Each structure stands twice: as C-alpha cells, then as structure tokens.
mmCIF file of C-alpha atoms in Angstrom:
data_model
loop_
_atom_site.group_PDB
_atom_site.id
_atom_site.type_symbol
_atom_site.label_atom_id
_atom_site.label_comp_id
_atom_site.label_asym_id
_atom_site.label_seq_id
_atom_site.Cartn_x
_atom_site.Cartn_y
_atom_site.Cartn_z
ATOM 1 C CA MET A 1 8.251 -5.374 27.123
ATOM 2 C CA ASP A 2 6.791 -4.381 30.303
ATOM 3 C CA ARG A 3 3.223 -2.927 31.295
ATOM 4 C CA ARG A 4 4.460 0.045 32.356
ATOM 5 C CA SER A 5 6.372 0.681 29.356
ATOM 6 C CA PHE A 6 4.026 -0.538 27.002
ATOM 7 C CA LEU A 7 1.539 1.975 28.217
ATOM 8 C CA THR A 8 3.994 4.518 28.239
ATOM 9 C CA LYS A 9 4.534 3.910 25.269
ATOM 10 C CA ALA A 10 0.617 3.640 24.118
ATOM 11 C CA ALA A 11 0.188 6.855 26.008
ATOM 12 C CA ILE A 12 2.649 8.704 24.100
ATOM 13 C CA GLY A 13 0.790 6.945 20.169
ATOM 14 C CA GLY A 14 -2.269 8.152 21.135
ATOM 15 C CA ALA A 15 -1.488 11.694 22.135
ATOM 16 C CA ALA A 16 0.697 11.858 18.780
ATOM 17 C CA ALA A 17 -2.226 10.730 17.136
ATOM 18 C CA THR A 18 -4.622 13.349 18.622
ATOM 19 C CA THR A 19 -2.033 16.253 17.715
ATOM 20 C CA LEU A 20 -2.173 14.735 14.098
ATOM 21 C CA ALA A 21 -6.088 14.604 14.003
ATOM 22 C CA THR A 22 -6.261 18.521 14.986
ATOM 23 C CA PRO A 23 -4.637 20.142 11.933
ATOM 24 C CA ALA A 24 -6.339 17.644 9.564
ATOM 25 C CA LEU A 25 -9.485 18.873 10.904
ATOM 26 C CA ALA A 26 -8.708 22.715 10.857
ATOM 27 C CA GLN A 27 -7.847 22.583 7.257
ATOM 28 C CA SER A 28 -10.864 20.512 6.750
ATOM 29 C CA MET A 29 -13.372 23.690 8.420
ATOM 30 C CA PRO A 30 -11.039 27.028 8.091
ATOM 31 C CA LYS A 31 -11.764 30.528 8.701
ATOM 32 C CA VAL A 32 -13.607 31.868 5.720
ATOM 33 C CA THR A 33 -15.862 34.951 5.475
ATOM 34 C CA TRP A 34 -17.374 36.467 2.166
ATOM 35 C CA ARG A 35 -19.716 38.450 1.206
ATOM 36 C CA LEU A 36 -23.169 37.906 -0.355
ATOM 37 C CA THR A 37 -25.015 40.964 -2.554
ATOM 38 C CA SER A 38 -28.604 40.111 -3.238
ATOM 39 C CA SER A 39 -30.512 41.513 -5.825
ATOM 40 C CA PHE A 40 -33.655 41.909 -3.936
ATOM 41 C CA PRO A 41 -34.450 45.014 -0.863
ATOM 42 C CA LYS A 42 -35.032 43.725 3.180
ATOM 43 C CA SER A 43 -38.693 44.617 2.144
ATOM 44 C CA LEU A 44 -38.814 41.230 0.210
ATOM 45 C CA ASP A 45 -39.083 38.692 3.205
ATOM 46 C CA THR A 46 -39.513 35.326 1.170
ATOM 47 C CA ILE A 47 -36.528 36.205 -1.357
ATOM 48 C CA TYR A 48 -34.172 38.308 0.538
ATOM 49 C CA GLY A 49 -34.716 36.347 3.395
ATOM 50 C CA GLY A 50 -33.954 33.106 0.906
ATOM 51 C CA ALA A 51 -29.982 34.090 1.780
ATOM 52 C CA GLU A 52 -30.316 34.985 5.277
ATOM 53 C CA VAL A 53 -31.359 31.335 5.414
ATOM 54 C CA LEU A 54 -28.479 29.916 3.402
ATOM 55 C CA SER A 55 -26.060 32.306 5.667
ATOM 56 C CA LYS A 56 -27.613 30.949 8.892
ATOM 57 C CA MET A 57 -27.264 27.036 7.651
ATOM 58 C CA VAL A 58 -23.564 27.386 6.224
ATOM 59 C CA SER A 59 -22.428 29.389 10.174
ATOM 60 C CA GLU A 60 -23.957 26.374 11.690
ATOM 61 C CA ALA A 61 -23.224 23.318 9.542
ATOM 62 C CA SER A 62 -19.442 24.820 9.772
ATOM 63 C CA ASP A 63 -19.477 25.837 13.688
ATOM 64 C CA GLY A 64 -19.248 29.171 12.658
ATOM 65 C CA ASN A 65 -15.487 28.679 10.779
ATOM 66 C CA PHE A 66 -17.958 29.766 7.356
ATOM 67 C CA GLN A 67 -18.666 32.554 7.411
ATOM 68 C CA ILE A 68 -21.475 34.578 4.839
ATOM 69 C CA GLN A 69 -22.353 38.030 5.063
ATOM 70 C CA VAL A 70 -25.736 39.398 3.467
ATOM 71 C CA PHE A 71 -26.066 42.457 2.028
ATOM 72 C CA ALA A 72 -29.429 44.411 0.300
ATOM 73 C CA ALA A 73 -29.588 45.584 -3.365
ATOM 74 C CA ALA A 74 -27.379 48.661 -3.451
ATOM 75 C CA GLU A 75 -25.939 48.585 -0.307
ATOM 76 C CA ILE A 76 -22.694 47.053 -2.388
ATOM 77 C CA VAL A 77 -24.137 47.375 -5.638
ATOM 78 C CA PRO A 78 -27.485 47.850 -7.310
ATOM 79 C CA GLY A 79 -29.635 44.929 -7.537
ATOM 80 C CA LEU A 80 -29.158 44.233 -11.663
ATOM 81 C CA GLN A 81 -25.128 44.575 -11.051
ATOM 82 C CA ALA A 82 -25.422 41.382 -8.333
ATOM 83 C CA ALA A 83 -24.266 38.841 -11.296
ATOM 84 C CA ASP A 84 -21.320 41.419 -12.711
ATOM 85 C CA ALA A 85 -19.848 41.878 -8.736
ATOM 86 C CA THR A 86 -19.574 38.628 -8.099
ATOM 87 C CA ALA A 87 -17.625 37.428 -11.023
ATOM 88 C CA ALA A 88 -15.707 40.916 -11.081
ATOM 89 C CA GLY A 89 -14.498 39.484 -7.051
ATOM 90 C CA THR A 90 -15.878 42.498 -5.895
ATOM 91 C CA VAL A 91 -18.052 39.855 -3.695
ATOM 92 C CA GLU A 92 -17.544 36.215 -3.379
ATOM 93 C CA ALA A 93 -21.716 35.261 -3.803
ATOM 94 C CA CYS A 94 -24.706 37.048 -4.518
ATOM 95 C CA HIS A 95 -28.678 36.193 -4.751
ATOM 96 C CA THR A 96 -30.158 36.516 -8.215
ATOM 97 C CA VAL A 97 -32.086 36.136 -11.106
ATOM 98 C CA GLY A 98 -30.345 35.090 -14.560
ATOM 99 C CA TYR A 99 -32.718 36.739 -16.517
ATOM 100 C CA TYR A 100 -32.486 40.290 -15.357
ATOM 101 C CA TYR A 101 -29.165 39.625 -17.191
ATOM 102 C CA TRP A 102 -30.720 38.516 -20.501
ATOM 103 C CA GLY A 103 -29.685 41.545 -22.398
ATOM 104 C CA LYS A 104 -25.964 40.419 -22.543
ATOM 105 C CA ASP A 105 -26.837 37.163 -23.740
ATOM 106 C CA PRO A 106 -30.422 35.002 -23.810
ATOM 107 C CA ALA A 107 -28.955 32.257 -22.184
ATOM 108 C CA TRP A 108 -28.493 33.844 -19.022
ATOM 109 C CA ALA A 109 -32.676 33.783 -18.910
ATOM 110 C CA LEU A 110 -32.719 29.390 -19.370
ATOM 111 C CA GLY A 111 -31.594 28.767 -15.921
ATOM 112 C CA ALA A 112 -34.516 31.094 -14.653
ATOM 113 C CA ALA A 113 -37.812 31.440 -16.600
ATOM 114 C CA VAL A 114 -38.899 31.851 -19.924
ATOM 115 C CA PRO A 115 -42.026 32.347 -21.886
ATOM 116 C CA PHE A 116 -43.915 29.236 -21.812
ATOM 117 C CA GLY A 117 -41.295 27.236 -20.324
ATOM 118 C CA LEU A 118 -41.505 24.939 -17.115
ATOM 119 C CA SER A 119 -43.307 24.993 -13.798
ATOM 120 C CA ALA A 120 -41.456 25.172 -10.936
ATOM 121 C CA ARG A 121 -41.673 21.451 -10.159
ATOM 122 C CA GLY A 122 -40.704 20.856 -14.223
ATOM 123 C CA MET A 123 -37.365 23.583 -13.444
ATOM 124 C CA ASN A 124 -36.566 21.211 -10.333
ATOM 125 C CA ALA A 125 -37.253 17.846 -12.617
ATOM 126 C CA TRP A 126 -35.247 19.382 -15.094
ATOM 127 C CA GLN A 127 -32.255 21.360 -13.217
ATOM 128 C CA TYR A 128 -31.207 18.447 -10.839
ATOM 129 C CA HIS A 129 -31.850 15.597 -13.002
ATOM 130 C CA GLY A 130 -32.861 16.331 -16.420
ATOM 131 C CA GLY A 131 -29.007 17.789 -16.588
ATOM 132 C CA GLY A 132 -29.783 21.597 -16.255
ATOM 133 C CA ILE A 133 -27.739 22.708 -13.749
ATOM 134 C CA ASP A 134 -24.571 21.109 -15.749
ATOM 135 C CA LEU A 135 -25.971 22.824 -18.859
ATOM 136 C CA TYR A 136 -26.447 26.244 -17.141
ATOM 137 C CA ASN A 137 -22.968 25.903 -15.615
ATOM 138 C CA GLU A 138 -21.197 25.383 -18.682
ATOM 139 C CA PHE A 139 -22.739 28.889 -19.594
ATOM 140 C CA LEU A 140 -21.833 30.494 -15.881
ATOM 141 C CA ALA A 141 -18.287 29.618 -16.262
ATOM 142 C CA THR A 142 -18.007 31.317 -19.313
ATOM 143 C CA GLN A 143 -19.091 34.669 -17.146
ATOM 144 C CA GLY A 144 -16.147 33.293 -14.305
ATOM 145 C CA LEU A 145 -19.142 32.425 -11.993
ATOM 146 C CA ILE A 146 -21.056 28.849 -10.944
ATOM 147 C CA GLY A 147 -24.291 28.718 -9.341
ATOM 148 C CA PHE A 148 -27.103 26.751 -7.843
ATOM 149 C CA PRO A 149 -30.418 26.702 -7.880
ATOM 150 C CA GLY A 150 -31.511 29.011 -4.535
ATOM 151 C CA GLY A 151 -35.051 29.341 -4.630
ATOM 152 C CA ASN A 152 -38.580 29.559 -6.456
ATOM 153 C CA THR A 153 -41.665 31.535 -6.971
ATOM 154 C CA GLY A 154 -43.738 29.662 -8.636
ATOM 155 C CA ALA A 155 -46.394 30.768 -11.406
ATOM 156 C CA GLN A 156 -46.122 34.296 -10.914
ATOM 157 C CA MET A 157 -48.671 36.208 -11.781
ATOM 158 C CA GLY A 158 -50.473 38.298 -15.098
ATOM 159 C CA GLY A 159 -50.058 41.411 -13.041
ATOM 160 C CA TRP A 160 -51.645 44.884 -12.305
ATOM 161 C CA PHE A 161 -53.848 46.597 -15.427
ATOM 162 C CA ARG A 162 -55.663 49.848 -15.293
ATOM 163 C CA LYS A 163 -58.633 48.881 -17.179
ATOM 164 C CA GLU A 164 -59.942 45.243 -18.364
ATOM 165 C CA ILE A 165 -57.539 43.216 -20.917
ATOM 166 C CA ASN A 166 -60.094 41.180 -23.110
ATOM 167 C CA THR A 167 -58.470 40.858 -26.879
ATOM 168 C CA VAL A 168 -54.952 41.070 -28.453
ATOM 169 C CA ALA A 169 -56.136 44.255 -29.760
ATOM 170 C CA ASP A 170 -56.632 45.988 -26.280
ATOM 171 C CA LEU A 171 -52.377 45.277 -25.626
ATOM 172 C CA SER A 172 -51.332 47.578 -28.903
ATOM 173 C CA GLY A 173 -50.388 51.141 -27.189
ATOM 174 C CA LEU A 174 -50.454 49.463 -23.521
ATOM 175 C CA LYS A 175 -47.332 51.187 -21.836
ATOM 176 C CA MET A 176 -46.455 47.828 -19.166
ATOM 177 C CA ARG A 177 -43.852 47.542 -16.495
ATOM 178 C CA VAL A 178 -42.328 44.268 -18.056
ATOM 179 C CA GLY A 179 -39.106 43.420 -18.975
ATOM 180 C CA GLY A 180 -36.455 40.673 -20.462
ATOM 181 C CA PHE A 181 -37.901 38.250 -22.825
ATOM 182 C CA ALA A 182 -41.903 38.771 -22.101
ATOM 183 C CA GLY A 183 -40.973 42.469 -23.158
ATOM 184 C CA LYS A 184 -39.129 41.278 -26.630
ATOM 185 C CA VAL A 185 -42.097 38.589 -26.708
ATOM 186 C CA MET A 186 -45.419 41.513 -26.514
ATOM 187 C CA GLU A 187 -43.366 44.092 -28.302
ATOM 188 C CA LYS A 188 -44.794 41.218 -31.394
ATOM 189 C CA LEU A 189 -48.248 42.051 -30.058
ATOM 190 C CA GLY A 190 -48.199 45.853 -30.447
ATOM 191 C CA LEU A 191 -47.554 46.450 -26.277
ATOM 192 C CA VAL A 192 -44.410 48.576 -25.114
ATOM 193 C CA PRO A 193 -42.562 47.333 -22.652
ATOM 194 C CA GLN A 194 -40.978 49.664 -19.887
ATOM 195 C CA GLN A 195 -37.954 49.561 -17.458
ATOM 196 C CA VAL A 196 -39.538 50.998 -14.481
ATOM 197 C CA ALA A 197 -37.525 50.789 -10.811
ATOM 198 C CA GLY A 198 -39.529 49.148 -7.925
ATOM 199 C CA GLY A 199 -40.240 52.123 -5.942
ATOM 200 C CA ASP A 200 -41.092 53.883 -8.950
ATOM 201 C CA ILE A 201 -43.719 51.552 -10.059
ATOM 202 C CA TYR A 202 -47.258 52.739 -8.010
ATOM 203 C CA PRO A 203 -46.894 56.875 -8.624
ATOM 204 C CA ALA A 204 -46.497 55.863 -12.580
ATOM 205 C CA LEU A 205 -49.435 53.817 -12.552
ATOM 206 C CA GLU A 206 -51.155 56.314 -10.442
ATOM 207 C CA LYS A 207 -50.534 59.360 -13.214
ATOM 208 C CA GLY A 208 -51.308 56.839 -15.770
ATOM 209 C CA THR A 209 -47.384 57.354 -16.914
ATOM 210 C CA LEU A 210 -47.726 53.174 -16.855
ATOM 211 C CA ASP A 211 -50.727 51.160 -17.579
ATOM 212 C CA ALA A 212 -49.868 48.102 -16.114
ATOM 213 C CA THR A 213 -47.019 45.806 -14.502
ATOM 214 C CA GLU A 214 -46.046 42.264 -13.518
ATOM 215 C CA TRP A 215 -43.952 42.336 -10.271
ATOM 216 C CA VAL A 216 -44.442 38.750 -8.588
ATOM 217 C CA GLY A 217 -47.191 37.304 -6.824
ATOM 218 C CA PRO A 218 -50.185 38.066 -4.379
ATOM 219 C CA TYR A 219 -47.996 38.136 -1.276
ATOM 220 C CA ASP A 220 -44.852 40.392 -2.503
ATOM 221 C CA ASP A 221 -47.680 42.703 -5.278
ATOM 222 C CA GLU A 222 -49.970 43.413 -1.494
ATOM 223 C CA LYS A 223 -47.055 45.325 -0.033
ATOM 224 C CA LEU A 224 -46.836 47.481 -2.706
ATOM 225 C CA GLY A 225 -50.085 48.449 -3.099
ATOM 226 C CA PHE A 226 -51.013 48.178 -6.674
ATOM 227 C CA TYR A 227 -54.891 47.184 -6.593
ATOM 228 C CA LYS A 228 -55.068 51.207 -5.296
ATOM 229 C CA VAL A 229 -54.555 52.250 -8.778
ATOM 230 C CA ALA A 230 -54.151 48.993 -11.091
ATOM 231 C CA PRO A 231 -57.359 47.085 -10.188
ATOM 232 C CA TYR A 232 -57.243 44.282 -12.657
ATOM 233 C CA TYR A 233 -55.423 41.340 -11.389
ATOM 234 C CA TYR A 234 -54.923 38.944 -14.226
ATOM 235 C CA TYR A 235 -53.128 35.216 -14.396
ATOM 236 C CA PRO A 236 -51.266 33.704 -15.339
ATOM 237 C CA GLY A 237 -47.642 35.183 -15.729
ATOM 238 C CA TRP A 238 -46.879 33.253 -18.539
ATOM 239 C CA TRP A 239 -43.621 34.445 -18.945
ATOM 240 C CA GLU A 240 -42.510 33.045 -15.471
ATOM 241 C CA GLY A 241 -44.070 29.991 -14.883
ATOM 242 C CA GLY A 242 -41.556 28.592 -12.599
ATOM 243 C CA PRO A 243 -38.832 31.024 -12.092
ATOM 244 C CA THR A 244 -35.774 29.770 -10.494
ATOM 245 C CA VAL A 245 -33.874 32.711 -7.837
ATOM 246 C CA HIS A 246 -29.605 31.995 -8.072
ATOM 247 C CA PHE A 247 -27.349 31.437 -5.660
ATOM 248 C CA MET A 248 -24.134 32.321 -8.117
ATOM 249 C CA PHE A 249 -20.392 32.271 -6.613
ATOM 250 C CA ASN A 250 -17.421 33.641 -7.799
ATOM 251 C CA LYS A 251 -16.154 30.798 -9.546
ATOM 252 C CA ALA A 252 -12.248 31.000 -8.667
ATOM 253 C CA ALA A 253 -13.525 31.263 -5.134
ATOM 254 C CA TYR A 254 -15.707 28.330 -5.026
ATOM 255 C CA GLU A 255 -13.219 25.960 -6.335
ATOM 256 C CA GLY A 256 -10.499 27.408 -3.516
ATOM 257 C CA LEU A 257 -13.058 26.309 -0.556
ATOM 258 C CA PRO A 258 -12.274 22.687 0.617
ATOM 259 C CA LYS A 259 -14.477 19.967 -0.536
ATOM 260 C CA ALA A 260 -16.374 20.130 2.534
ATOM 261 C CA TYR A 261 -17.754 24.092 1.962
ATOM 262 C CA GLN A 262 -18.404 23.483 -1.809
ATOM 263 C CA ALA A 263 -20.647 20.268 -0.483
ATOM 264 C CA LEU A 264 -22.278 22.075 2.455
ATOM 265 C CA LEU A 265 -22.980 25.253 0.062
ATOM 266 C CA ARG A 266 -24.640 22.832 -2.961
ATOM 267 C CA THR A 267 -26.662 21.520 -0.042
ATOM 268 C CA ALA A 268 -27.322 24.518 1.779
ATOM 269 C CA CYS A 269 -29.020 26.075 -2.011
ATOM 270 C CA GLN A 270 -31.107 23.183 -2.375
ATOM 271 C CA ALA A 271 -32.877 23.762 0.940
ATOM 272 C CA GLU A 272 -33.382 26.761 0.526
ATOM 273 C CA ASP A 273 -34.705 25.959 -3.188
ATOM 274 C CA ALA A 274 -36.995 24.044 -1.604
ATOM 275 C CA ASP A 275 -38.466 26.885 1.493
ATOM 276 C CA MET A 276 -38.765 29.569 -0.965
ATOM 277 C CA LEU A 277 -41.006 27.919 -2.565
ATOM 278 C CA GLN A 278 -42.859 26.052 0.157
ATOM 279 C CA LYS A 279 -42.859 29.908 1.962
ATOM 280 C CA TYR A 280 -44.874 31.384 -0.811
ATOM 281 C CA ASP A 281 -46.834 28.748 -1.947
ATOM 282 C CA TYR A 282 -48.375 28.627 2.085
ATOM 283 C CA LYS A 283 -48.295 33.025 1.923
ATOM 284 C CA ASN A 284 -49.936 33.420 -1.489
ATOM 285 C CA PRO A 285 -53.412 32.194 -0.453
ATOM 286 C CA LEU A 286 -53.614 34.379 2.372
ATOM 287 C CA ALA A 287 -52.554 37.004 0.564
ATOM 288 C CA LEU A 288 -55.009 36.830 -2.592
ATOM 289 C CA LYS A 289 -57.659 36.608 -0.330
ATOM 290 C CA SER A 290 -56.849 40.347 1.303
ATOM 291 C CA LEU A 291 -56.258 41.644 -1.932
ATOM 292 C CA VAL A 292 -59.732 40.529 -3.078
ATOM 293 C CA ALA A 293 -61.287 41.369 -0.114
ATOM 294 C CA ASN A 294 -59.518 44.962 -0.282
ATOM 295 C CA GLY A 295 -61.346 45.533 -3.927
ATOM 296 C CA ALA A 296 -58.288 43.533 -6.651
ATOM 297 C CA GLN A 297 -60.172 42.433 -9.948
ATOM 298 C CA LEU A 298 -58.962 38.631 -10.439
ATOM 299 C CA ARG A 299 -59.259 38.131 -13.964
ATOM 300 C CA PRO A 300 -57.822 35.545 -16.685
ATOM 301 C CA PHE A 301 -55.604 35.882 -19.648
ATOM 302 C CA SER A 302 -57.891 35.286 -22.283
ATOM 303 C CA GLN A 303 -57.106 32.330 -24.618
ATOM 304 C CA GLU A 304 -56.564 34.509 -27.612
ATOM 305 C CA ILE A 305 -54.298 36.811 -25.805
ATOM 306 C CA LEU A 306 -52.636 33.768 -24.412
ATOM 307 C CA GLU A 307 -52.396 31.952 -28.126
ATOM 308 C CA ALA A 308 -50.895 34.741 -29.463
ATOM 309 C CA CYS A 309 -48.704 35.417 -26.992
ATOM 310 C CA PHE A 310 -47.354 31.522 -27.172
ATOM 311 C CA ASN A 311 -46.784 31.989 -31.063
ATOM 312 C CA ALA A 312 -45.303 35.380 -30.435
ATOM 313 C CA ALA A 313 -42.515 33.512 -27.969
ATOM 314 C CA GLN A 314 -42.053 30.767 -30.563
ATOM 315 C CA GLU A 315 -40.996 33.316 -33.171
ATOM 316 C CA VAL A 316 -38.554 34.648 -30.772
ATOM 317 C CA TYR A 317 -37.340 31.037 -29.726
ATOM 318 C CA ALA A 318 -36.376 30.304 -33.330
ATOM 319 C CA GLU A 319 -34.828 33.796 -33.562
ATOM 320 C CA MET A 320 -32.644 33.048 -31.104
ATOM 321 C CA THR A 321 -31.471 29.130 -31.643
ATOM 322 C CA ALA A 322 -30.785 30.437 -35.291
ATOM 323 C CA THR A 323 -28.224 32.527 -33.682
ATOM 324 C CA ASN A 324 -27.038 31.314 -30.549
ATOM 325 C CA PRO A 325 -25.727 28.164 -30.317
ATOM 326 C CA GLY A 326 -25.133 28.023 -26.238
ATOM 327 C CA PHE A 327 -28.450 29.478 -25.729
ATOM 328 C CA LYS A 328 -29.900 26.173 -28.426
ATOM 329 C CA LYS A 329 -27.910 23.899 -26.778
ATOM 330 C CA ILE A 330 -29.286 24.800 -22.923
ATOM 331 C CA TYR A 331 -33.193 25.749 -24.431
ATOM 332 C CA ASP A 332 -33.146 22.292 -26.277
ATOM 333 C CA SER A 333 -32.398 19.875 -23.630
ATOM 334 C CA MET A 334 -35.532 22.102 -22.082
ATOM 335 C CA VAL A 335 -38.010 21.712 -24.323
ATOM 336 C CA ALA A 336 -37.401 18.125 -25.188
ATOM 337 C CA PHE A 337 -38.049 17.669 -20.655
ATOM 338 C CA ARG A 338 -40.993 19.760 -21.151
ATOM 339 C CA ALA A 339 -43.166 17.373 -23.500
ATOM 340 C CA ASP A 340 -42.768 14.970 -20.981
ATOM 341 C CA HIS A 341 -42.850 16.631 -18.735
ATOM 342 C CA TYR A 342 -46.138 17.914 -18.979
ATOM 343 C CA LEU A 343 -47.686 14.382 -20.594
ATOM 344 C CA TRP A 344 -46.999 12.991 -17.115
ATOM 345 C CA THR A 345 -48.657 16.086 -15.178
ATOM 346 C CA GLN A 346 -52.197 15.990 -17.079
ATOM 347 C CA VAL A 347 -52.386 12.315 -16.285
ATOM 348 C CA ALA A 348 -51.870 11.719 -12.332
ATOM 349 C CA GLU A 349 -51.305 15.670 -10.744
ATOM 350 C CA TYR A 350 -53.877 17.784 -13.402
ATOM 351 C CA ASN A 351 -56.668 15.424 -12.635
ATOM 352 C CA TYR A 352 -56.842 15.248 -8.668
ATOM 353 C CA ASP A 353 -55.686 19.245 -8.586
ATOM 354 C CA THR A 354 -59.304 19.011 -10.880
ATOM 355 C CA PHE A 355 -61.307 16.962 -9.012
ATOM 356 C CA MET A 356 -60.505 19.135 -5.901
ATOM 357 C CA MET A 357 -60.810 22.440 -7.393
ATOM 358 C CA ILE A 358 -64.136 20.767 -7.923
ATOM 359 C CA GLN A 359 -65.706 19.368 -4.970
ATOM 360 C CA GLN A 360 -63.810 23.695 -3.598
ATOM 361 C CA ARG A 361 -66.225 24.981 -6.223
ATOM 362 C CA ASN A 362 -69.350 22.977 -5.305
ATOM 363 C CA GLY A 363 -69.046 23.906 -1.659
ATOM 364 C CA LYS A 364 -67.761 20.573 -0.162
ATOM 365 C CA ILE A 365 -64.390 21.435 0.958
#
C-alpha cells in the first residue's frame, strides 16, 4: 500500500470514527426538561433556594441539556401536595419533607425526622452508610417515587410561646401550631395541636387564637416576626433533631433518564444536602443574636417536660410498630444505629464541644 492510499484511508476511517462518536455523545446527554414543585415559598431562601441550587448544578454539568424548572409552593400545586403531584406525573420532581405526608402512612416521616430521632449528622450517617436511603426508597417505590436527601436544617427550635412553660401541666389545653408526629405525641400531654398555614400564624398568635407555634429556627423564624407577639423562644425542637428535606422524583421518569443523568441527580442532591446545613449553621447564630436583641426570651424546655415528651413518644412508637410492618422495618434500622451514634458522639464530639462552650462562658473565646 502506497503512502497516499494509506493516508486517504486513515482520514476516511478517522472521519467515520468521529461521525460514530457524535451520536453516542448525543444519546448520553439528550435534551431533557423537567418541572419541580417545591413545598416552600420563595421567601425561605435557604429551603426553597435548595431546589434552585440543584437546578443550576444539573444544568451546568450537562452543558444545558438537562433543565429543571423550579416552581414555588402553590404555583403548580399547594406545598403539601408536592409529593402527590410528583407521583401522579403532574411534575417530574419535588423538593419536600416526608413528614408532611405522615397522615397517609407514618413511614413517610422516617426519612425526614421523628421525635427523639437522630441529629443531622446522625441522619446523614444512617442514610448514606447505614442503609437508610435504600430502606426509605423501598417505601417510596410503593408510592411511585424515588427520593434522595436534599437538605437539612439541623436541630430546630422548640417554638414560640405567649407565656412561659415550666411544667408538663403548663402544656395542658395549650393551642399550638404543631403538626405530624409532634402533635400526636403532645396530645398525650394535653396539648391541642393546630394546623395553621404559615401566613396565618402571626395574626392567630396576636389574637390569642394560638398560644404557641413552632416553625424552623432563628434565620427563618426572624422573618415571620413571632417574637413580637410570642416572646418566649424554647429549645430544643425534640421532634426535629435533624430533619432531612428530600428531592423526590417520579420513579418512571427517573428510571427513563440516561444513567449519566441519574448519577448527576444523585450527586447534585448530596451536594445540596450538605450545602443547606452549612447555610443554616452560618446564618442561625447571627439571626439568634438579632432576635435576642429585639426582645426574644430564650428558654430551655425543662428536663421534666423533655422526659414526659420522650416517654409519650415511646408509647406512640409502640403503637405504630405493632400495627405497621413497613414503619417498623425502617424504624428498627434507625433506632439500632441511634444507639451506637450517641454512644460515639458523647465520647469525643460532646466533650470537645462542652469544653469549648465552657471557655466561651468564661469569656476566653
């Protein structure tokens, strides 16, 4: 074969290889446009903003080929119907919290937060390395969904009260905006849980229709001005020690994506999971100082109240695990890890933090 013939054939072969490679690349990164409905209003930039962060990451990583359009609560469906709309295929995705749907089945709450469950770090450890994500997705599959952690607020506050709460007896007859598991537990102590939309809480507190409310934590709470009408700010929010926000996807839509896009979504979800907690850890201290400067009265729940709530929660869990095998399977896994998690955290982490807090109280830091 002469040199000219060889070069000509090599050029043709190279062109053919290039031609063959282009469709393969196009097939792996097709044009896809999804809609995502959030359970949160745009005013809550840390939580609602998490979906925007995911959308931006996915778009940039796919060179603009995979687009996720984000809609705030009520723009497509009300916030508490986000998972239902995703399961039905009205939208392909949602950003929500599993415990919003616990009334349909308490197993919904276990991927998010339950009373006296895990801290944010504990939730992440159990979910990513203790099988929590897989167990939760076994349940979500029965709902036509697949989900991945997509944010965490860290331990929440116990809420705003119009009067001081010093004993268990002070809870009796108290009308508090609190839902889900916490409401069921506190009912056992005489509290009257109320379901009130976010925008209606302040006037209800002002008029005395509500005696108390829980929301999230200092950064989000400050925006709603509760300290003006319910100045006693209690901690901790034992019903949400480490609440996980989820990205949930229509299972058929997710499985219809190229494997590269599926992997991209999982990676972006985990990145946002970490990012949201980091934002709250940065913003909450500043907001708490501002709230106290404006009259908020910080109060810890008494040990008597915490013990009574803990015991009431165990009664609720006993009732649920006895009647709901799906709930029991996930719950048993979580509590088994919880025992080891708190055994470990009280050794190094707790002692280090405690020492540093003592130094702070002594004015050394």
